[in-house]
């Protein structure tokens, strides 16, 4: 028996952050799309964030617009809402933002409205 397909949705914060990053890093969409394909296959890369009250992961993805190694990459925070629904919460450049607070992650999750984004 095969696993059901995993659906990946984008929170409004993620879309806003992606648009902002696109101005400086034109390949960010392609870099993020590579992660989406991994998530759709059912994998959960990255490290689980503690203190959010939800199943949330932070994963490093490559920034192919710059050649700076890990410190120049992006961080994507995603929420495993159900085994078949992943929500990309935010994306940021490690060179612009050091980390994200668990409280900020909770606020983003709370702003994600199931009525606008049905399961």
Short mmCIF file of C-alpha atoms in Angstrom, two decimals:
data_model
loop_
_atom_site.label_atom_id
_atom_site.label_comp_id
_atom_site.label_asym_id
_atom_site.label_seq_id
_atom_site.Cartn_x
_atom_site.Cartn_y
_atom_site.Cartn_z
CA UNK A 1 0.00 0.00 0.00
CA UNK A 2 1.37 3.41 -0.95
CA UNK A 3 1.42 6.44 1.30
CA UNK A 4 -1.14 9.18 0.61
CA UNK A 5 0.29 12.27 -1.08
CA UNK A 6 1.40 15.10 1.18
CA UNK A 7 -0.06 18.52 0.44
CA UNK A 8 2.14 21.58 1.02
CA UNK A 9 0.45 24.94 1.61
CA UNK A 10 1.95 28.40 2.06
CA UNK A 11 1.03 30.60 5.00
CA UNK A 12 0.55 34.29 4.22
CA UNK A 13 3.74 35.09 6.18
CA UNK A 14 5.71 32.68 4.00
CA UNK A 15 4.40 34.27 0.79
CA UNK A 16 5.24 37.76 2.05
CA UNK A 17 8.75 36.69 3.13
CA UNK A 18 9.35 34.90 -0.17
CA UNK A 19 8.38 38.00 -2.18
CA UNK A 20 10.68 40.16 -0.07
CA UNK A 21 13.61 37.76 -0.45
CA UNK A 22 13.00 37.41 -4.20
CA UNK A 23 14.01 41.05 -4.71
CA UNK A 24 17.50 40.32 -3.37
CA UNK A 25 17.81 36.60 -4.17
CA UNK A 26 16.14 35.87 -7.55
CA UNK A 27 16.60 32.08 -7.25
CA UNK A 28 14.83 31.80 -3.86
CA UNK A 29 11.65 30.39 -5.43
CA UNK A 30 13.53 27.54 -7.10
CA UNK A 31 15.45 26.90 -3.87
CA UNK A 32 12.17 26.71 -1.91
CA UNK A 33 10.55 24.51 -4.57
CA UNK A 34 13.24 21.88 -3.99
CA UNK A 35 12.13 21.70 -0.34
CA UNK A 36 8.47 21.47 -1.36
CA UNK A 37 9.25 18.38 -3.47
CA UNK A 38 10.99 16.75 -0.48
CA UNK A 39 8.05 17.53 1.82
CA UNK A 40 5.55 16.21 -0.76
CA UNK A 41 7.42 12.91 -0.75
CA UNK A 42 6.63 12.54 2.97
CA UNK A 43 10.05 13.41 4.38
CA UNK A 44 10.42 15.79 7.33
CA UNK A 45 13.91 17.30 7.06
CA UNK A 46 15.40 19.67 9.60
CA UNK A 47 15.27 19.96 13.36
CA UNK A 48 12.08 20.03 15.37
CA UNK A 49 11.52 23.34 17.19
CA UNK A 50 10.61 23.04 20.85
CA UNK A 51 8.30 25.32 22.77
CA UNK A 52 5.80 26.02 20.00
CA UNK A 53 3.10 23.60 21.16
CA UNK A 54 2.97 22.22 17.60
CA UNK A 55 4.97 19.88 15.37
CA UNK A 56 7.22 22.48 13.77
CA UNK A 57 10.54 22.02 12.00
CA UNK A 58 13.27 24.41 10.89
CA UNK A 59 15.33 23.35 7.91
CA UNK A 60 18.27 24.92 6.12
CA UNK A 61 18.01 25.22 2.37
CA UNK A 62 20.58 26.35 -0.12
CA UNK A 63 20.69 29.91 -1.40
CA UNK A 64 21.82 29.39 -4.98
CA UNK A 65 21.92 33.17 -5.55
CA UNK A 66 25.05 33.49 -3.39
CA UNK A 67 28.15 31.40 -2.78
CA UNK A 68 28.51 31.75 0.99
CA UNK A 69 28.03 28.29 2.47
CA UNK A 70 25.70 27.54 5.35
CA UNK A 71 25.64 31.07 6.75
CA UNK A 72 24.34 32.40 3.43
CA UNK A 73 21.50 29.90 3.16
CA UNK A 74 17.83 30.21 3.94
CA UNK A 75 15.90 28.83 6.87
CA UNK A 76 12.38 27.57 6.35
CA UNK A 77 10.04 26.94 9.26
CA UNK A 78 7.22 24.54 8.51
CA UNK A 79 4.31 23.10 10.46
CA UNK A 80 3.31 19.46 10.18
CA UNK A 81 -0.40 20.08 10.69
CA UNK A 82 -1.42 16.50 9.83
CA UNK A 83 0.55 13.57 8.39
CA UNK A 84 -0.59 14.69 4.91
CA UNK A 85 -0.65 18.49 5.31
CA UNK A 86 2.47 20.62 5.70
CA UNK A 87 2.29 24.40 5.98
CA UNK A 88 5.32 26.52 5.15
CA UNK A 89 5.24 29.24 7.81
CA UNK A 90 8.19 31.52 7.08
CA UNK A 91 11.47 31.74 5.20
CA UNK A 92 14.41 33.97 6.03
CA UNK A 93 18.03 34.45 5.06
CA UNK A 94 20.45 33.32 7.74
CA UNK A 95 22.68 36.27 6.85
CA UNK A 96 19.80 38.70 7.64
CA UNK A 97 18.16 37.01 10.63
CA UNK A 98 19.88 34.84 13.20
CA UNK A 99 16.96 32.78 14.51
CA UNK A 100 13.21 32.74 15.09
CA UNK A 101 11.52 32.76 18.48
CA UNK A 102 9.01 30.03 19.43
CA UNK A 103 6.47 32.75 20.28
CA UNK A 104 6.79 34.22 16.76
CA UNK A 105 6.17 30.76 15.31
CA UNK A 106 3.05 30.35 17.48
CA UNK A 107 1.73 33.70 16.26
CA UNK A 108 2.22 32.71 12.63
CA UNK A 109 0.41 29.40 13.22
CA UNK A 110 -2.45 31.20 14.97
CA UNK A 111 -2.78 33.62 12.05
CA UNK A 112 -3.10 30.70 9.63
CA UNK A 113 -6.83 30.43 9.16
CA UNK A 114 -8.29 27.06 8.12
CA UNK A 115 -11.27 28.93 6.72
CA UNK A 116 -8.99 30.58 4.15
CA UNK A 117 -6.87 27.48 3.71
CA UNK A 118 -9.10 24.38 3.93
CA UNK A 119 -7.59 21.01 4.82
#
